[in-house]
mmCIF file with all atom_site columns, C-alpha atoms in Angstrom:
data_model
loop_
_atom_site.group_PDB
_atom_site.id
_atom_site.type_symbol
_atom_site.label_atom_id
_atom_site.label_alt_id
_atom_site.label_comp_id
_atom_site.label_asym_id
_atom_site.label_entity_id
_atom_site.label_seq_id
_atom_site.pdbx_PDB_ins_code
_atom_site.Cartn_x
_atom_site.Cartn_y
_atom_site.Cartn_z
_atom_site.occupancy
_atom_site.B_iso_or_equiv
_atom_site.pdbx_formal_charge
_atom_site.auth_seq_id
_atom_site.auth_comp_id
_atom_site.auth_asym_id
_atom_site.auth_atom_id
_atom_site.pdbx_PDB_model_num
ATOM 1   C CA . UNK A 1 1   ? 0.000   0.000  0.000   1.00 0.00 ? 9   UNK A CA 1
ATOM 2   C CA . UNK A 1 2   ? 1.607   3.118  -0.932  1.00 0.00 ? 10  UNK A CA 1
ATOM 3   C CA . UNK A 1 3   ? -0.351  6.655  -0.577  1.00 0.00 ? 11  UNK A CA 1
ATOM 4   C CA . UNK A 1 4   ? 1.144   9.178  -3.589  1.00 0.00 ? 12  UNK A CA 1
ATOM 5   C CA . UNK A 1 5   ? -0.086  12.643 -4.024  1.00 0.00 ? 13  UNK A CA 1
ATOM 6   C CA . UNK A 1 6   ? 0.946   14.552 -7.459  1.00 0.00 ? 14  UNK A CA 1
ATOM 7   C CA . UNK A 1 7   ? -0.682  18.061 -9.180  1.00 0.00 ? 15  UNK A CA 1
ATOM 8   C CA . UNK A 1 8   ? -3.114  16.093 -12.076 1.00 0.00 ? 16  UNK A CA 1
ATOM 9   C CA . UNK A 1 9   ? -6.043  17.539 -14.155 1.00 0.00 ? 17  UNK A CA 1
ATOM 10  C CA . UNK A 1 10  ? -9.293  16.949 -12.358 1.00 0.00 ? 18  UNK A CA 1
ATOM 11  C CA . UNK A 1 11  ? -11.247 15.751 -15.513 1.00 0.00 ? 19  UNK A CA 1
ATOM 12  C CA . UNK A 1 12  ? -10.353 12.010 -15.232 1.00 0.00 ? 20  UNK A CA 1
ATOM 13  C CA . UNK A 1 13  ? -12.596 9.510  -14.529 1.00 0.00 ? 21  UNK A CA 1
ATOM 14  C CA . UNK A 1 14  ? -10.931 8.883  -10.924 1.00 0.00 ? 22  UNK A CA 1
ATOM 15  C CA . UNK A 1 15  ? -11.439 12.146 -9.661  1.00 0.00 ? 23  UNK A CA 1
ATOM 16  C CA . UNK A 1 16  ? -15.074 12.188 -11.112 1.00 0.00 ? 24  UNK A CA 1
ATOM 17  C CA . UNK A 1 17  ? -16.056 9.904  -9.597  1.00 0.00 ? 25  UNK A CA 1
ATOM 18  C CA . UNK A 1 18  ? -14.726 11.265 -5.722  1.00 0.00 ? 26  UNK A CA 1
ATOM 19  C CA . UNK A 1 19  ? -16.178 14.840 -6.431  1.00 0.00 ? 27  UNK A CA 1
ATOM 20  C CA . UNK A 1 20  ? -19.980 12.670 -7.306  1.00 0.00 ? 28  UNK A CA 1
ATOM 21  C CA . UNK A 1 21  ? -19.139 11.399 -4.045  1.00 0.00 ? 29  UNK A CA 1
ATOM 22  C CA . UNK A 1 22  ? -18.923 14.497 -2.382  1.00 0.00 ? 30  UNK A CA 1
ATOM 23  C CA . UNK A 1 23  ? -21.391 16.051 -4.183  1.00 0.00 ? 31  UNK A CA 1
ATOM 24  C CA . UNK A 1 24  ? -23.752 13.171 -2.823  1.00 0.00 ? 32  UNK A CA 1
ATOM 25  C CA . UNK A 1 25  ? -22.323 13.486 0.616   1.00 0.00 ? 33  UNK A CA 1
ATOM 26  C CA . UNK A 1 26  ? -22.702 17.061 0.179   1.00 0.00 ? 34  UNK A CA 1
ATOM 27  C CA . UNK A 1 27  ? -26.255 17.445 -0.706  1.00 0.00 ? 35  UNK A CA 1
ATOM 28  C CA . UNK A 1 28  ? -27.334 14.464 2.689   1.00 0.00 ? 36  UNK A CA 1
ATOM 29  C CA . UNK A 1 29  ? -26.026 16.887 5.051   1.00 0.00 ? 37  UNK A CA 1
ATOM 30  C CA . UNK A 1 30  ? -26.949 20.436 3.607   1.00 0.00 ? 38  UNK A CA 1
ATOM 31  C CA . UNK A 1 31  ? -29.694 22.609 1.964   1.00 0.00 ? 39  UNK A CA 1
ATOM 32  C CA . UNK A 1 32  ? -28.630 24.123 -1.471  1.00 0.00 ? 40  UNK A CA 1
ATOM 33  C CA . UNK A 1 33  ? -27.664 27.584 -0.707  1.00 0.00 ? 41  UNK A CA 1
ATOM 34  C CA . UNK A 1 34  ? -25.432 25.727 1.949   1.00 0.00 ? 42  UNK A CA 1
ATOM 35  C CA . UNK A 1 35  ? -23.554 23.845 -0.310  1.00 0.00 ? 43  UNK A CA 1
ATOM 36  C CA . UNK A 1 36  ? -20.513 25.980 -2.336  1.00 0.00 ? 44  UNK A CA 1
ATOM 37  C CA . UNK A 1 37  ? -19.160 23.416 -4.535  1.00 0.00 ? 45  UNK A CA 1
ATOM 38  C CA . UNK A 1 38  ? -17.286 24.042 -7.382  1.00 0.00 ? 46  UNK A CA 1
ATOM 39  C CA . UNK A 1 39  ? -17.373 22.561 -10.575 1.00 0.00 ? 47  UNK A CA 1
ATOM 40  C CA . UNK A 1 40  ? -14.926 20.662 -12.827 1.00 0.00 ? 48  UNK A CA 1
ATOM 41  C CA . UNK A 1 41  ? -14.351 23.883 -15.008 1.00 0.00 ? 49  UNK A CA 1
ATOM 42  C CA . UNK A 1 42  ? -13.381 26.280 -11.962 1.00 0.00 ? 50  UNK A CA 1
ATOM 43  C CA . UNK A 1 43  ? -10.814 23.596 -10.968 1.00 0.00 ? 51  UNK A CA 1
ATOM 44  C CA . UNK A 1 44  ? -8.672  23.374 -14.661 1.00 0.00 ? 52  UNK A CA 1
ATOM 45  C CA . UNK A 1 45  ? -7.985  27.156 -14.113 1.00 0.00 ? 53  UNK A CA 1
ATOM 46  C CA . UNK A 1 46  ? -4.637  28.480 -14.090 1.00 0.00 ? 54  UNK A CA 1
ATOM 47  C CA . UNK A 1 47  ? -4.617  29.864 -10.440 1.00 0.00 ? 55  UNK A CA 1
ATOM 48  C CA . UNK A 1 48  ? -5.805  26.641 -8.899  1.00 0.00 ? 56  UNK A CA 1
ATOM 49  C CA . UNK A 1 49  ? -3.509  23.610 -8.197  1.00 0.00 ? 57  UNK A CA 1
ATOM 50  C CA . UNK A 1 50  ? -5.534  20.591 -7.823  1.00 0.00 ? 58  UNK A CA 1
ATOM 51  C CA . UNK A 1 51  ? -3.938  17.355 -6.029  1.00 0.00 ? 59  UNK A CA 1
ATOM 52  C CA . UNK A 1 52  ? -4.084  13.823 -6.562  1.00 0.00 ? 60  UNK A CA 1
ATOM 53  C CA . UNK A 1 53  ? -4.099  10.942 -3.919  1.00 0.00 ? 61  UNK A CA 1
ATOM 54  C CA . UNK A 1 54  ? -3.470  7.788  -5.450  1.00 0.00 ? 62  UNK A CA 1
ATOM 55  C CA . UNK A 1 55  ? -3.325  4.455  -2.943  1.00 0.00 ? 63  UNK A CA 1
ATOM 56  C CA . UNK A 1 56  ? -1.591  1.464  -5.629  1.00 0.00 ? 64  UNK A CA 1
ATOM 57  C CA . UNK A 1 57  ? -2.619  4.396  -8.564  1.00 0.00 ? 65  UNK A CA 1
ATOM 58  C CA . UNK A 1 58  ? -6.150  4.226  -7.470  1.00 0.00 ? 66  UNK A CA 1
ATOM 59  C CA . UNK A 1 59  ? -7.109  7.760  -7.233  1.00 0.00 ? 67  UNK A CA 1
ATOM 60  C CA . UNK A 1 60  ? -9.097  8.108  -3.272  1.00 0.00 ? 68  UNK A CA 1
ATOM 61  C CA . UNK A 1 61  ? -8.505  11.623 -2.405  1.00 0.00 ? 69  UNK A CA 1
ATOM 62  C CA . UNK A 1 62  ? -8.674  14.878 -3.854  1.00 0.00 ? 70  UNK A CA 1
ATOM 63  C CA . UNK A 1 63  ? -8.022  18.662 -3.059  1.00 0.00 ? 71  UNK A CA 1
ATOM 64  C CA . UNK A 1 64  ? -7.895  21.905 -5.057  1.00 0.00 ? 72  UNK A CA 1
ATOM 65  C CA . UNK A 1 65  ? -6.003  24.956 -3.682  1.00 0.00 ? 73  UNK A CA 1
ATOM 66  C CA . UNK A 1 66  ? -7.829  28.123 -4.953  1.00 0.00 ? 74  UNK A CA 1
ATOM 67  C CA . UNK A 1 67  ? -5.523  31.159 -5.548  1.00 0.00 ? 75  UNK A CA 1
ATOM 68  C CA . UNK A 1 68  ? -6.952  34.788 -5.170  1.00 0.00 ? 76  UNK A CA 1
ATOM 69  C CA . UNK A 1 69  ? -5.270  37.883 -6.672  1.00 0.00 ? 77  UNK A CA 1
ATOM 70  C CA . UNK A 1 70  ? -4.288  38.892 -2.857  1.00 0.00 ? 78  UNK A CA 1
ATOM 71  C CA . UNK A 1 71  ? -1.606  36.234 -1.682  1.00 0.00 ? 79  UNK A CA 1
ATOM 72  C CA . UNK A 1 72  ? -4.465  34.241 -0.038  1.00 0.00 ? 80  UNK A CA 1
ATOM 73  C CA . UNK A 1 73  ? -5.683  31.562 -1.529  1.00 0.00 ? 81  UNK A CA 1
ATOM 74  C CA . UNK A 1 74  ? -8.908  28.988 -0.504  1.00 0.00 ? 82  UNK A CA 1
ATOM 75  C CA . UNK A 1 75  ? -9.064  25.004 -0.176  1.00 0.00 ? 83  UNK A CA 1
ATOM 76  C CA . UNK A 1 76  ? -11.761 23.551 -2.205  1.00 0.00 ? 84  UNK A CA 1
ATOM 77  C CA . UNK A 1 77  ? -13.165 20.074 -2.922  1.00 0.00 ? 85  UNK A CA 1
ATOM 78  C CA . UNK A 1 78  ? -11.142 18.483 -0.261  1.00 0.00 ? 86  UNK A CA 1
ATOM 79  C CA . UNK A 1 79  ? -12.458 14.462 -0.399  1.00 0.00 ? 87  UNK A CA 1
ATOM 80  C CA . UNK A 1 80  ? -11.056 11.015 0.239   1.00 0.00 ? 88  UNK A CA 1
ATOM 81  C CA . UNK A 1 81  ? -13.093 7.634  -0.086  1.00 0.00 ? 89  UNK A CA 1
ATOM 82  C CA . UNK A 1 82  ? -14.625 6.568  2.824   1.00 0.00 ? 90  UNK A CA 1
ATOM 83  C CA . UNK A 1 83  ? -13.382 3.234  1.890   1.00 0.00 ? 91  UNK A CA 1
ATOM 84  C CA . UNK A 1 84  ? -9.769  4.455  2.536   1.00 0.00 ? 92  UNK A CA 1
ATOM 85  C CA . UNK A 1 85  ? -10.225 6.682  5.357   1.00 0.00 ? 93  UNK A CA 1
ATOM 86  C CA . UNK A 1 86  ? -7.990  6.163  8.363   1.00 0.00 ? 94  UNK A CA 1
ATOM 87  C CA . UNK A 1 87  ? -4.636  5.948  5.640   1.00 0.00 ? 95  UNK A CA 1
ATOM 88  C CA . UNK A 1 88  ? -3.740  9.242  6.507   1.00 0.00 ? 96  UNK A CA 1
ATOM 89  C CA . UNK A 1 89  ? -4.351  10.483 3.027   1.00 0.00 ? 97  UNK A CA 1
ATOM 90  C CA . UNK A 1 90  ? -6.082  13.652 3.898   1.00 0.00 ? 98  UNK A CA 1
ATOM 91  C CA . UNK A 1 91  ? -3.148  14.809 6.402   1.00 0.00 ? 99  UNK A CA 1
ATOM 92  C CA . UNK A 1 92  ? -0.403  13.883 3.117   1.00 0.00 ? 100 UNK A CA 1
ATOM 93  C CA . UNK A 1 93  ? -3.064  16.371 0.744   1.00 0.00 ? 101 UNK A CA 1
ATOM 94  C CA . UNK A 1 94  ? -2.855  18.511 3.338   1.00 0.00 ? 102 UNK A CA 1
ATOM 95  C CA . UNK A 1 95  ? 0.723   18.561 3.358   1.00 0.00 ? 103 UNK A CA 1
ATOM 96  C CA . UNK A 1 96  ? 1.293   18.694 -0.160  1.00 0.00 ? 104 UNK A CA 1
ATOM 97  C CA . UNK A 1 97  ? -1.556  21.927 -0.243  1.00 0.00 ? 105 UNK A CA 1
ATOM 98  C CA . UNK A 1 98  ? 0.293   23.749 1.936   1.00 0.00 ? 106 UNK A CA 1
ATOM 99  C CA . UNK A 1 99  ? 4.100   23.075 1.014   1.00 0.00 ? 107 UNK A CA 1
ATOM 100 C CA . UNK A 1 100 ? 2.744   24.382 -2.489  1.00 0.00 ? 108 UNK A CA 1
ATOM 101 C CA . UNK A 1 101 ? 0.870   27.378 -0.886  1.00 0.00 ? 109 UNK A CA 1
ATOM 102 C CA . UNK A 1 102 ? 4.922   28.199 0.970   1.00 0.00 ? 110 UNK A CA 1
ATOM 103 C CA . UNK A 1 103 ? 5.859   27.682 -2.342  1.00 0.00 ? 111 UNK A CA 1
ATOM 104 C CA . UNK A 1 104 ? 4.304   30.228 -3.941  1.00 0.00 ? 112 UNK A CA 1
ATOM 105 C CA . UNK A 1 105 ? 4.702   32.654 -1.180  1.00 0.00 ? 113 UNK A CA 1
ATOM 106 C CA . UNK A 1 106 ? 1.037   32.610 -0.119  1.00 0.00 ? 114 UNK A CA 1
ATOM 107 C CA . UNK A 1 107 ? 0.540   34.563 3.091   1.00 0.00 ? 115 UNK A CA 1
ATOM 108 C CA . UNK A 1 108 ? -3.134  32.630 4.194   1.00 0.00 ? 116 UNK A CA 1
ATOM 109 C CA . UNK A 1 109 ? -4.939  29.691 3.311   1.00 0.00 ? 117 UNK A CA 1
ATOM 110 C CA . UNK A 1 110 ? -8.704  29.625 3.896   1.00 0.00 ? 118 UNK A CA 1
ATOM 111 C CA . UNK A 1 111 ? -11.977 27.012 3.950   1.00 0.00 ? 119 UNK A CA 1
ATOM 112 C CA . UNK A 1 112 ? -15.403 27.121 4.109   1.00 0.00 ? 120 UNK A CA 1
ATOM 113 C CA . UNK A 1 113 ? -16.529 23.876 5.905   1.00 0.00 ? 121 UNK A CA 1
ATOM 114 C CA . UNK A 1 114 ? -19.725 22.600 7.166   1.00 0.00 ? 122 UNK A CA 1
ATOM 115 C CA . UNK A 1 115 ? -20.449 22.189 10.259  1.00 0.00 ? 123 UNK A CA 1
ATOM 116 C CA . UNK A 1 116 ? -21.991 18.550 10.466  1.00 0.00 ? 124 UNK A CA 1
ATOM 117 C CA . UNK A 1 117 ? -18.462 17.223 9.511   1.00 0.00 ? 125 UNK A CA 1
ATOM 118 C CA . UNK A 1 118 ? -16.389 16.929 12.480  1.00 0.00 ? 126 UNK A CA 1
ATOM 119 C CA . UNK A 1 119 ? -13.540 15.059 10.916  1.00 0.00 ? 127 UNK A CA 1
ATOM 120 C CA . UNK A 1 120 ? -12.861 17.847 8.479   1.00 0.00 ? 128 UNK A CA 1
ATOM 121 C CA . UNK A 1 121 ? -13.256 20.662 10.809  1.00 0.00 ? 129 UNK A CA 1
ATOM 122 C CA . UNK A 1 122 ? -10.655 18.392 13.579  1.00 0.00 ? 130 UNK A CA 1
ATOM 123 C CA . UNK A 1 123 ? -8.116  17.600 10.634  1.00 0.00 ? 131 UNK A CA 1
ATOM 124 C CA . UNK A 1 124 ? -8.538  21.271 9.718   1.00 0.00 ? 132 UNK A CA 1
ATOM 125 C CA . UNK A 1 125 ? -7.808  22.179 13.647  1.00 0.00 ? 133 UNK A CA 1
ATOM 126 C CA . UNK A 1 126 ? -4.662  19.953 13.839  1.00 0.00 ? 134 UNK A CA 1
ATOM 127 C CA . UNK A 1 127 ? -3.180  21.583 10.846  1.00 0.00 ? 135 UNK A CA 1
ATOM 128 C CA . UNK A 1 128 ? -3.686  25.170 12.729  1.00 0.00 ? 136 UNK A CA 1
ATOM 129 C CA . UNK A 1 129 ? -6.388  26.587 11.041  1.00 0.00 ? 137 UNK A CA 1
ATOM 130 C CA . UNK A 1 130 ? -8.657  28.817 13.403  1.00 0.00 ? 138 UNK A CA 1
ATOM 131 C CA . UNK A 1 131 ? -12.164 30.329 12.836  1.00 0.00 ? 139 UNK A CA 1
ATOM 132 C CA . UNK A 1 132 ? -12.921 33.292 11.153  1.00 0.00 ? 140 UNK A CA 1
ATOM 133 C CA . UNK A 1 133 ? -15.958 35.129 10.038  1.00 0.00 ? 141 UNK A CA 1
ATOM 134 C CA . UNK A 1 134 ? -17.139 34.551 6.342   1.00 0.00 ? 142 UNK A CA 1
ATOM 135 C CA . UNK A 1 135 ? -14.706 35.855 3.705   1.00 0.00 ? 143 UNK A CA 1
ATOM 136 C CA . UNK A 1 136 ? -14.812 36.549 -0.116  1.00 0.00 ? 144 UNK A CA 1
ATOM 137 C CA . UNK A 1 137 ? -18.450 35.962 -1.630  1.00 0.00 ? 145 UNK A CA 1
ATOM 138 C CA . UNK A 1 138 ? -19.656 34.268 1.372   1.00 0.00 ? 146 UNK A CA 1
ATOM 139 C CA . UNK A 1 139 ? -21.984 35.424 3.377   1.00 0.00 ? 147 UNK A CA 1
ATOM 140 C CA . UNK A 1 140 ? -22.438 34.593 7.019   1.00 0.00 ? 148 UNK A CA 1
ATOM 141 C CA . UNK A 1 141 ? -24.462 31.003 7.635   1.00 0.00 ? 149 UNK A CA 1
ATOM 142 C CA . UNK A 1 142 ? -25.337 29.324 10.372  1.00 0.00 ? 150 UNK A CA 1
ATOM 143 C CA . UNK A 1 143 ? -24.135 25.844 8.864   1.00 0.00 ? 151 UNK A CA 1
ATOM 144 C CA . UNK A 1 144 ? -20.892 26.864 7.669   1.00 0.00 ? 152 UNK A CA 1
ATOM 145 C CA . UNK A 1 145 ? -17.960 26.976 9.358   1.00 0.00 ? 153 UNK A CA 1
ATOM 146 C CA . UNK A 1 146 ? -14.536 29.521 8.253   1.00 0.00 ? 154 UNK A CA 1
ATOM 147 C CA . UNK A 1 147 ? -11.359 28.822 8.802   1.00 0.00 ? 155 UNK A CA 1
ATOM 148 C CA . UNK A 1 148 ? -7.911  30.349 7.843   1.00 0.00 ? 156 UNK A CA 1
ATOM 149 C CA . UNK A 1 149 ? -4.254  29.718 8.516   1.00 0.00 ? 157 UNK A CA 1
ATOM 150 C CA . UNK A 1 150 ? -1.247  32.025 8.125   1.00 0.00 ? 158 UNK A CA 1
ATOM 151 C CA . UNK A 1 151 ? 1.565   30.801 6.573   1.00 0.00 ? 159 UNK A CA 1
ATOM 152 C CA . UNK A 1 152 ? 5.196   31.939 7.288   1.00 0.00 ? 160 UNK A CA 1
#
């Protein structure tokens, strides 16, 4: 069993197939205008940097990191199978997210989350991120749940 992450396109039929996943998951826990998922298109462009978890080349995780204009940038579409949760693979996206973000001399990271997933918002905790008020186009909601870290 070996756990690779690696910058790939998001249209392959791997990663379809987790972000149906989490749409599904998604849309069981939250109304509509609770749910700010992005689509396939918003991920291929140029300022986002979309990761890859492969276990044995089988993609089961995903992440996209969202750059702004400002030095910030936003975590999006952060999923790993349920089948191979407890493999670590969302702490190695995480790591690979962020060593790119230091990288590229990003100054804060940020999330929207939802607040009926507690393993998110706890993996989002032990990587340092604290809660903030909305941010960007977001407005305030009582199911949501904004975090940011500061890099550097």
């Amino acid at each position: 069993m070996s756990i690779t992450i690696a910058l790939e396109p998001p249209r392959q039929e791997g990663v379809l197939r987790l972000l149906d996943m989490s749409d599904a998951y998604a849309q069981s826990l939250y109304p509509p205008e609770s749910n700010h998922l992005v689509d396939v298109s918003t991920l291929e462009k140029p300022a986002v940097s979309f990761f890859v978890a492969r276990n044995d080349n089988v993609v089961v995780g995903c992440c996209a990191l969202v750059e702004a204009t400002d030095g910030t940038a936003e975590i999006k579409r952060m999923f790993v199978d349920p089948d191979t949760r407890g493999l670590k693979v969302a702490s190695k996206l995480m790591e690979a997210l962020e060593a790119t973000a230091t990288k590229k001399n990003l100054r804060v990271i940020r999330l929207e989350t939802g607040i009926y997933q507690p393993e998110a918002i706890a993996l989002y905790r032990k990587y340092g991120y604290l809660e903030i008020e909305a941010f960007g186009s977001y407005q305030p909601d009582p199911l949501s749940l904004f975090m940011e870290k500061r890099l550097g």
